[in-house]
Tab-separated table of C-alpha atoms in Angstrom:
chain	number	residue	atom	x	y	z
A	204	UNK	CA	-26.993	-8.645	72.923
A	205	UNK	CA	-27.137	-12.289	74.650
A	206	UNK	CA	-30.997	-12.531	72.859
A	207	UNK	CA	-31.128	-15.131	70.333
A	208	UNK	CA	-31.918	-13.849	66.928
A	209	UNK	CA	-33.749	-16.171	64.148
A	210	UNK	CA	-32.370	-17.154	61.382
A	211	UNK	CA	-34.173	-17.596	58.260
A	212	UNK	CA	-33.174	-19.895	55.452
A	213	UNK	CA	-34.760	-20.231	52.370
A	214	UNK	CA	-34.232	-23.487	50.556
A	215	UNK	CA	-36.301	-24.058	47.140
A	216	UNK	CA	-38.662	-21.373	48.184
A	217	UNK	CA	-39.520	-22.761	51.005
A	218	UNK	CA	-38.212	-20.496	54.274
A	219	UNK	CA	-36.521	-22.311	57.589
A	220	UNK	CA	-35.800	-20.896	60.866
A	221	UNK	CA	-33.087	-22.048	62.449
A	222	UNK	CA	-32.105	-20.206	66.317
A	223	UNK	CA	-28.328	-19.361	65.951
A	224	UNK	CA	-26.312	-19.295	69.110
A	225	UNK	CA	-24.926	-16.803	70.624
A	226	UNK	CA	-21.551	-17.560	69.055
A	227	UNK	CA	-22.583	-16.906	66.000
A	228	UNK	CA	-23.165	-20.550	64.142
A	229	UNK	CA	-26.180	-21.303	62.333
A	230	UNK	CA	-27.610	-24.826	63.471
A	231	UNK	CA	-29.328	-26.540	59.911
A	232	UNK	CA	-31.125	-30.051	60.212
A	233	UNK	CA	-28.272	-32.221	58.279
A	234	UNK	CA	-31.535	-34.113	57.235
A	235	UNK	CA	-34.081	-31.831	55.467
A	236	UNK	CA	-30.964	-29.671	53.666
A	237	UNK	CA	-30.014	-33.259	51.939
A	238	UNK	CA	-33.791	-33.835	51.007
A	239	UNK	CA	-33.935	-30.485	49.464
A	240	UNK	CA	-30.316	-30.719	47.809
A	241	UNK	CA	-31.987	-34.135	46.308
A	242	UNK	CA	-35.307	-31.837	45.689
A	243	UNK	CA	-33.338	-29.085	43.331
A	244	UNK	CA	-31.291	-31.774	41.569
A	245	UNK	CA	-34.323	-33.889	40.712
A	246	UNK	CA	-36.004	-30.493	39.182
A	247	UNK	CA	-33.055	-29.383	37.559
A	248	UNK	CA	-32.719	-32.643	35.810
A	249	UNK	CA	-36.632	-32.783	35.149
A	250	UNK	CA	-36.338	-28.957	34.139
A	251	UNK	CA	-33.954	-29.062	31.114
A	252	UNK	CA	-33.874	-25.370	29.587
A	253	UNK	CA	-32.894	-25.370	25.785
A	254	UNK	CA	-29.709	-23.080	25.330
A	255	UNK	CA	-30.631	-20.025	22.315
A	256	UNK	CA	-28.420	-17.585	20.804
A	257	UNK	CA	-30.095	-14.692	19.826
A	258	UNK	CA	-28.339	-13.380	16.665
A	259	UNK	CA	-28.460	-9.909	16.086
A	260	UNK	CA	-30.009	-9.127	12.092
A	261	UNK	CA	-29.723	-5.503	12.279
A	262	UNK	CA	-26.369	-5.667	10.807
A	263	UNK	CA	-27.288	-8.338	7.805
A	264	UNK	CA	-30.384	-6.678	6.864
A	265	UNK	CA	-29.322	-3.451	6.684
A	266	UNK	CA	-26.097	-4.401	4.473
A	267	UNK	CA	-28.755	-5.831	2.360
A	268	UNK	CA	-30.477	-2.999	1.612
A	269	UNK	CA	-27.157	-0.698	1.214
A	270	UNK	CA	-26.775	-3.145	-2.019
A	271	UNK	CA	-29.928	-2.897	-3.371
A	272	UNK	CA	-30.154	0.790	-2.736
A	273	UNK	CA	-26.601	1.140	-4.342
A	274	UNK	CA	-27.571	-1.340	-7.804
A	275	UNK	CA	-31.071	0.877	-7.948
A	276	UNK	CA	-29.040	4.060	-8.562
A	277	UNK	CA	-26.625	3.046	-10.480
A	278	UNK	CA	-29.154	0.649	-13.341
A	279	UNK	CA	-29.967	3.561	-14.804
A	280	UNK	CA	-26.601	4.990	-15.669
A	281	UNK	CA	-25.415	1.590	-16.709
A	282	UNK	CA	-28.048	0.725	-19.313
A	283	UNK	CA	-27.597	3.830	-20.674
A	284	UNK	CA	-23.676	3.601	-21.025
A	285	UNK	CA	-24.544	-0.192	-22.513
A	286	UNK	CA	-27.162	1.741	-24.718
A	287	UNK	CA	-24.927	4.218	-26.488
A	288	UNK	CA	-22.389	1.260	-26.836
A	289	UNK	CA	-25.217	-0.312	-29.022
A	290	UNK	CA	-26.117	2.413	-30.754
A	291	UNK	CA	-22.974	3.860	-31.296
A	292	UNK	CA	-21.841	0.437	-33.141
A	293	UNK	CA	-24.786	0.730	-35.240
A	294	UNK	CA	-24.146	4.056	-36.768
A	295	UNK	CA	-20.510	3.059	-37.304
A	296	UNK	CA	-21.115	0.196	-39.606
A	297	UNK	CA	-23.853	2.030	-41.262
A	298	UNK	CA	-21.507	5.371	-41.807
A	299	UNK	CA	-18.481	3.030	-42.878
A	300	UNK	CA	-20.448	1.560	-45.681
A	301	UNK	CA	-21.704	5.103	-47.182
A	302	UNK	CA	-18.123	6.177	-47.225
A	303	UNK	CA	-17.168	2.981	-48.574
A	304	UNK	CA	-19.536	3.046	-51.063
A	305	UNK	CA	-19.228	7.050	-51.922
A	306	UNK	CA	-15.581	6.320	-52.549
A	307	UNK	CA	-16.126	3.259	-54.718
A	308	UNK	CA	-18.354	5.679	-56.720
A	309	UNK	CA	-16.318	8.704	-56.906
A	310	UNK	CA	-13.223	6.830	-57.845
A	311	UNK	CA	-14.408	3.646	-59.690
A	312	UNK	CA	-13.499	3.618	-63.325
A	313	UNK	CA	-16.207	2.522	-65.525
A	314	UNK	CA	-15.709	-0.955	-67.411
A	315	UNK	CA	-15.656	-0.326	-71.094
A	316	UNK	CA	-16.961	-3.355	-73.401
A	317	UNK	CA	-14.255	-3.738	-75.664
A	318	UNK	CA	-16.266	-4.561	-79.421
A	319	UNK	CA	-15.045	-7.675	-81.239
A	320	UNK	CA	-14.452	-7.966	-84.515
A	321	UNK	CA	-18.185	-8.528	-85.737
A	322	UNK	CA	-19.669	-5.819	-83.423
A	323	UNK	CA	-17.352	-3.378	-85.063
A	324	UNK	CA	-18.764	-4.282	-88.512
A	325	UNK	CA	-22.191	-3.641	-87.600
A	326	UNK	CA	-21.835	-0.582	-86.210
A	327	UNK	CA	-20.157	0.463	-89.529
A	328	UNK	CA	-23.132	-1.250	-91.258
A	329	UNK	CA	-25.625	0.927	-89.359
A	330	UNK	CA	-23.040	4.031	-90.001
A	331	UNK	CA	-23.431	3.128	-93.324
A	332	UNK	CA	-27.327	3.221	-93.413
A	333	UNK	CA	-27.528	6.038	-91.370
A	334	UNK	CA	-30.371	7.701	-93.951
A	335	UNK	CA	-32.768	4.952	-92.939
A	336	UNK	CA	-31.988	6.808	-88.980
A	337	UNK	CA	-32.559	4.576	-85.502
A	338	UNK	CA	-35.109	2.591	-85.223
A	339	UNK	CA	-37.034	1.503	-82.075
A	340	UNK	CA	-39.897	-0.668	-81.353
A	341	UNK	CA	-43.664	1.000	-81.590
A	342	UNK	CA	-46.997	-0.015	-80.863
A	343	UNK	CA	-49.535	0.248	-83.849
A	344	UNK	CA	-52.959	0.716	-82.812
A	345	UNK	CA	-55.917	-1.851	-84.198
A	346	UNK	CA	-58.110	-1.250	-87.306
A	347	UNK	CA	-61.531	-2.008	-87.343
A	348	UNK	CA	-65.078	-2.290	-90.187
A	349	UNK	CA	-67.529	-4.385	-91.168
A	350	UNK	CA	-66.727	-6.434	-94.058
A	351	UNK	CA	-68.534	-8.816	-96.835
A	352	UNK	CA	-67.607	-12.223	-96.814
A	353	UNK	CA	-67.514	-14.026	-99.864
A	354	UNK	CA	-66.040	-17.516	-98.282
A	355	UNK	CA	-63.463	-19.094	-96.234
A	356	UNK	CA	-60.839	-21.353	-97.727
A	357	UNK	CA	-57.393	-23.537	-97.440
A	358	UNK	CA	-55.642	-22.798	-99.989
A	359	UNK	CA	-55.160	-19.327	-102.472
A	360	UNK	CA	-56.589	-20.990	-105.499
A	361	UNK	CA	-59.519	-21.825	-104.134
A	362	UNK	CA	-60.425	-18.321	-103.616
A	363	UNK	CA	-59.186	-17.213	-106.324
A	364	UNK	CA	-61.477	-19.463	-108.229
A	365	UNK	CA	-64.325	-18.461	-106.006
A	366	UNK	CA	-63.164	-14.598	-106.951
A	367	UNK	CA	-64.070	-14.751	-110.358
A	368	UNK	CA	-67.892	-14.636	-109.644
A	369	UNK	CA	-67.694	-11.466	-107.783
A	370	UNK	CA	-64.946	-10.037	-110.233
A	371	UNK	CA	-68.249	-10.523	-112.781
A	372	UNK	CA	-70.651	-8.309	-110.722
A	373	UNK	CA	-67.753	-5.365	-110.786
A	374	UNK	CA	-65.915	-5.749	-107.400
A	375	UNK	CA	-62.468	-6.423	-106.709
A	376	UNK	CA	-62.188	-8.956	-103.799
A	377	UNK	CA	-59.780	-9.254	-101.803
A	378	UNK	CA	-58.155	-12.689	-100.377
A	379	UNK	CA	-57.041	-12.082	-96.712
A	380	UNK	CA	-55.032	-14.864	-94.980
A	381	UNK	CA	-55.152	-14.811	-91.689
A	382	UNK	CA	-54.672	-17.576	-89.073
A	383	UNK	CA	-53.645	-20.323	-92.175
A	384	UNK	CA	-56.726	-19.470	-93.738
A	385	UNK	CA	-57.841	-17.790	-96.762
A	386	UNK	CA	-61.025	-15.436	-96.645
A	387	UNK	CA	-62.375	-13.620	-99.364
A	388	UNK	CA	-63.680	-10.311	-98.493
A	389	UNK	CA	-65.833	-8.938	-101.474
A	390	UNK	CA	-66.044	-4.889	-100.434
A	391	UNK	CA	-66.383	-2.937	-96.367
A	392	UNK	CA	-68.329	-0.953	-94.796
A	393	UNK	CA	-68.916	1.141	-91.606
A	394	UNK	CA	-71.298	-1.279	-90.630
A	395	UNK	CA	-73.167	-4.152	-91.429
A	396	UNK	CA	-76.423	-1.926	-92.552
A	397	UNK	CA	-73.891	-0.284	-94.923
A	398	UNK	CA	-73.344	-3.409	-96.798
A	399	UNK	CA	-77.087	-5.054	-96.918
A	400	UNK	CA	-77.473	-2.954	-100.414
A	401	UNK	CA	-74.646	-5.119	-101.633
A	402	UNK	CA	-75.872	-8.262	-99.503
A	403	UNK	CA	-79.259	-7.890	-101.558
A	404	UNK	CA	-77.683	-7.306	-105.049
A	405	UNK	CA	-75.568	-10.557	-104.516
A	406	UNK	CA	-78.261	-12.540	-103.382
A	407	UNK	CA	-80.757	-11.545	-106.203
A	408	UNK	CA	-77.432	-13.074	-108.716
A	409	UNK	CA	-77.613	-16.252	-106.160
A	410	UNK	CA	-74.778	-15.667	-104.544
A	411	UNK	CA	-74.405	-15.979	-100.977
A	412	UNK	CA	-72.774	-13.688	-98.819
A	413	UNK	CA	-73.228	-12.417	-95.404
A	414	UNK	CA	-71.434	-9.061	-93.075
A	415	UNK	CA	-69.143	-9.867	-90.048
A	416	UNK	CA	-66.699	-7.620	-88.666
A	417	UNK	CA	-63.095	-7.114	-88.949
A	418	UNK	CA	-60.226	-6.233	-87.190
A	419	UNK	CA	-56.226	-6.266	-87.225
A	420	UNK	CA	-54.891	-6.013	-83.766
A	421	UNK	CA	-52.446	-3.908	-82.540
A	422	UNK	CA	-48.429	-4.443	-83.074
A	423	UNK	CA	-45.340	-3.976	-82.221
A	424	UNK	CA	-42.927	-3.383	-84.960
A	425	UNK	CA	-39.293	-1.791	-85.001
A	426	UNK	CA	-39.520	1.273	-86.932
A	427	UNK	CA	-37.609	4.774	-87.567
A	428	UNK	CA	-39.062	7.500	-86.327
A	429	UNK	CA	-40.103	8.506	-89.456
A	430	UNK	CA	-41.896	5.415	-90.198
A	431	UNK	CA	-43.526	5.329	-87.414
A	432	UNK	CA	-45.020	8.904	-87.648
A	433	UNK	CA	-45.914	8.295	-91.065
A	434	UNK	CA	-48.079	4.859	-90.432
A	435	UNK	CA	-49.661	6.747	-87.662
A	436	UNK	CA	-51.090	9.392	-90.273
A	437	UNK	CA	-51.830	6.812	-92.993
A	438	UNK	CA	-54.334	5.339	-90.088
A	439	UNK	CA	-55.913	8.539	-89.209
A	440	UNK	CA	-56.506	9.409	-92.995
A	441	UNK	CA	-57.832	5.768	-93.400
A	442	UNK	CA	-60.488	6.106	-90.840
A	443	UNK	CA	-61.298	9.539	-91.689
A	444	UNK	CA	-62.234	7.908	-95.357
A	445	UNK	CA	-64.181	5.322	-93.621
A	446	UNK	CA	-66.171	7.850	-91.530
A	447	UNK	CA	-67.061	10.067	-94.523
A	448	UNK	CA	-66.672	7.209	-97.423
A	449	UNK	CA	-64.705	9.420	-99.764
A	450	UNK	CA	-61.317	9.675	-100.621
A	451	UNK	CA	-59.774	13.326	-100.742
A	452	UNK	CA	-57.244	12.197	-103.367
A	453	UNK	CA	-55.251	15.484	-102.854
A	454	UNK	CA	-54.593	14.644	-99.493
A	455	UNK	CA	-53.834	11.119	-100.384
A	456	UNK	CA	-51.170	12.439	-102.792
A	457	UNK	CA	-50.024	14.566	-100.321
A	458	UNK	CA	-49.213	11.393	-97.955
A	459	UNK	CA	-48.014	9.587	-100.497
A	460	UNK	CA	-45.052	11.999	-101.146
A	461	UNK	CA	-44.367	12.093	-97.806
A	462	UNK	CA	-43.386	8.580	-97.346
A	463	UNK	CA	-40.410	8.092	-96.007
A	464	UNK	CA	-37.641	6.591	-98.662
A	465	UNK	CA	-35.239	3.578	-97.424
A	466	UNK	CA	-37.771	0.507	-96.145
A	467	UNK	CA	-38.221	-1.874	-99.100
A	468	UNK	CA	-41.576	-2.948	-97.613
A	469	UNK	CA	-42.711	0.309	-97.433
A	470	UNK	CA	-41.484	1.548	-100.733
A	471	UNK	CA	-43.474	-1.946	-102.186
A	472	UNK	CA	-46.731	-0.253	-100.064
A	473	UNK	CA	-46.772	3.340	-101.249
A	474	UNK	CA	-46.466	2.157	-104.931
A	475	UNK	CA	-49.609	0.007	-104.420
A	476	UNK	CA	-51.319	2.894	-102.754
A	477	UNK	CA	-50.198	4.905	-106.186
A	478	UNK	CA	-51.936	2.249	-108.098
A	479	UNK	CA	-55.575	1.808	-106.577
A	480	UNK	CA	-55.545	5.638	-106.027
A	481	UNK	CA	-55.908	5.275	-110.334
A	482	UNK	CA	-58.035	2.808	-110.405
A	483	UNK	CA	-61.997	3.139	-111.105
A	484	UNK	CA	-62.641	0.975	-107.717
A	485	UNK	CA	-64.904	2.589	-104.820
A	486	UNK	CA	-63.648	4.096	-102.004
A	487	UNK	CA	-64.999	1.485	-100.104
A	488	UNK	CA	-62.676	-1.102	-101.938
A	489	UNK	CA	-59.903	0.949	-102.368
A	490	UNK	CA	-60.034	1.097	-98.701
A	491	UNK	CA	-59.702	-2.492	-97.824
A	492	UNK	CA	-56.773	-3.224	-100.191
A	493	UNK	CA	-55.123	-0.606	-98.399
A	494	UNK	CA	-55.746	-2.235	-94.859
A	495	UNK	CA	-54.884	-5.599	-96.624
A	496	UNK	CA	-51.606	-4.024	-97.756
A	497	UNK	CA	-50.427	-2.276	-94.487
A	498	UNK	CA	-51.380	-5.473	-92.602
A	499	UNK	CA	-49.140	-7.574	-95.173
A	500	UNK	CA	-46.318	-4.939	-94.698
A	501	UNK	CA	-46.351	-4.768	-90.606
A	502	UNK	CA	-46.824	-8.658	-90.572
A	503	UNK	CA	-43.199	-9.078	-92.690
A	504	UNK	CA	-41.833	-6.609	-90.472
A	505	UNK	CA	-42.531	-8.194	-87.141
């Protein structure tokens, strides 16, 4: 046990023996343990080690997705509650206004015009001249031919003066105004090769004349119904004439009688039609004074 045992004694890596005694005390060189207390303290001050906290995300990240995993299942449910809110609004105002307005109509009371004093007379005017029935406003188809033109003037007596020549050679002119203008139409025709027989007679008797055609628009006049159905079947007879160039006097009569009684105008036309239906005039002639006639009678009715 009195053997001396080494000691070994490791400063900065470095190892140091040292014999210990027999008493037990270990024996270090005072010298070389300052130079390597001096040693570590020099490296610790060169070796500065920055201090880090390590923080633990686990916790962070993971409450972070709880939220969004908890706002993902619920979106749904919340834009549809904001949905039927919407809708639901909607189809309240719309319902409210068809009740509204089914209960307006169900128990409004309708105004009633109260008549003054000079509406109430002419409803007992019209109650009064309730023979002559309602009358309404109806269109009157066109008319259409070829005519023979005498001459165009400004004034009646012109062409009446310009008549008397043709009045000679056995027609019966007629003077048309039309657009502040007078025209004097000598006789009509179907068409213009209808009237060149007459075209050559005149001319042969120097007197010029030449064909153009004719028409009276259509019009709108306020008739009764009876009117109206009566000058509808005066036309059709008319052009029926035309077409065949004769005049079926029986049927003529027959529309004459069936006239309708109460217009003045009218009564003034059907007793002209009475008079050139007597005459010794062509049907040709006969046929333009009636257009001439009607035309006058719808034109002082408009």
């Amino acid at each position: 046990m009195s053997a001396k045992k080494q000691v070994v004694v490791r400063l900065d890596g470095k190892a140091k023996r040292e014999n210990t005694k027999k008493s037990g005390h270990i024996q270090v060189n005072k010298g070389n343990v300052r130079e390597e207390i001096a040693a570590t303290e020099e490296t610790s001050h060169n070796q500065i080690h920055t201090f880090a906290r390590n923080y633990d995300t686990s916790s962070l990240s993971s409450s972070k997705a709880k939220k969004q995993t908890t706002f993902h299942m619920f979106k749904p449910i919340i834009i549809a509650i904001i949905s039927a809110l919407i809708i639901g609004s909607i189809m309240g105002v719309v319902l409210l206004n068809i009740i509204v307005n089914f209960d307006n109509n169900w128990n409004g009371t309708p105004a009633v015009a109260m008549p003054i004093e000079g509406e109430e007379k002419g409803k007992d005017d019209n109650q009064g001249n309730a023979s002559t029935g309602d009358t309404s406003p109806y269109m009157l188809d066109s008319m259409f031919a070829f005519v023979l033109q005498g001459g165009v003037f400004s004034s009646t007596a012109n062409a009446e003066a310009e008549s008397g020549k043709f009045v000679e050679q056995g027609y019966a002119p007629v003077i048309w105004e039309k657009d502040n203008q007078f025209y004097l139409l000598v006789t009509m025709g179907r068409s213009k090769e209808d009237l060149q027989s007459d075209i050559n007679s005149l001319k042969e008797k120097g007197i010029e004349v030449y064909a153009k055609d004719w028409q009276t628009s259509e019009k709108e006049i306020v008739l009764t119904k009876e009117e109206y159905d009566w000058i509808v079947s005066f036309q059709e007879q008319w052009n029926l004439s035309l077409e065949n160039g004769i005049l079926e006097k029986e049927t003529w009569n027959a529309l004459i009688e069936q006239a309708p009684k109460g217009s003045t105008e009218l009564n003034s036309f059907v007793t002209q039609m009475e008079e050139l239906f007597t005459s010794n005039n062509n049907t040709e002639i006969v046929l333009l004074h009636l257009w001439n006639s009607l035309d006058s009678v719808l034109s002082s009715g408009q």
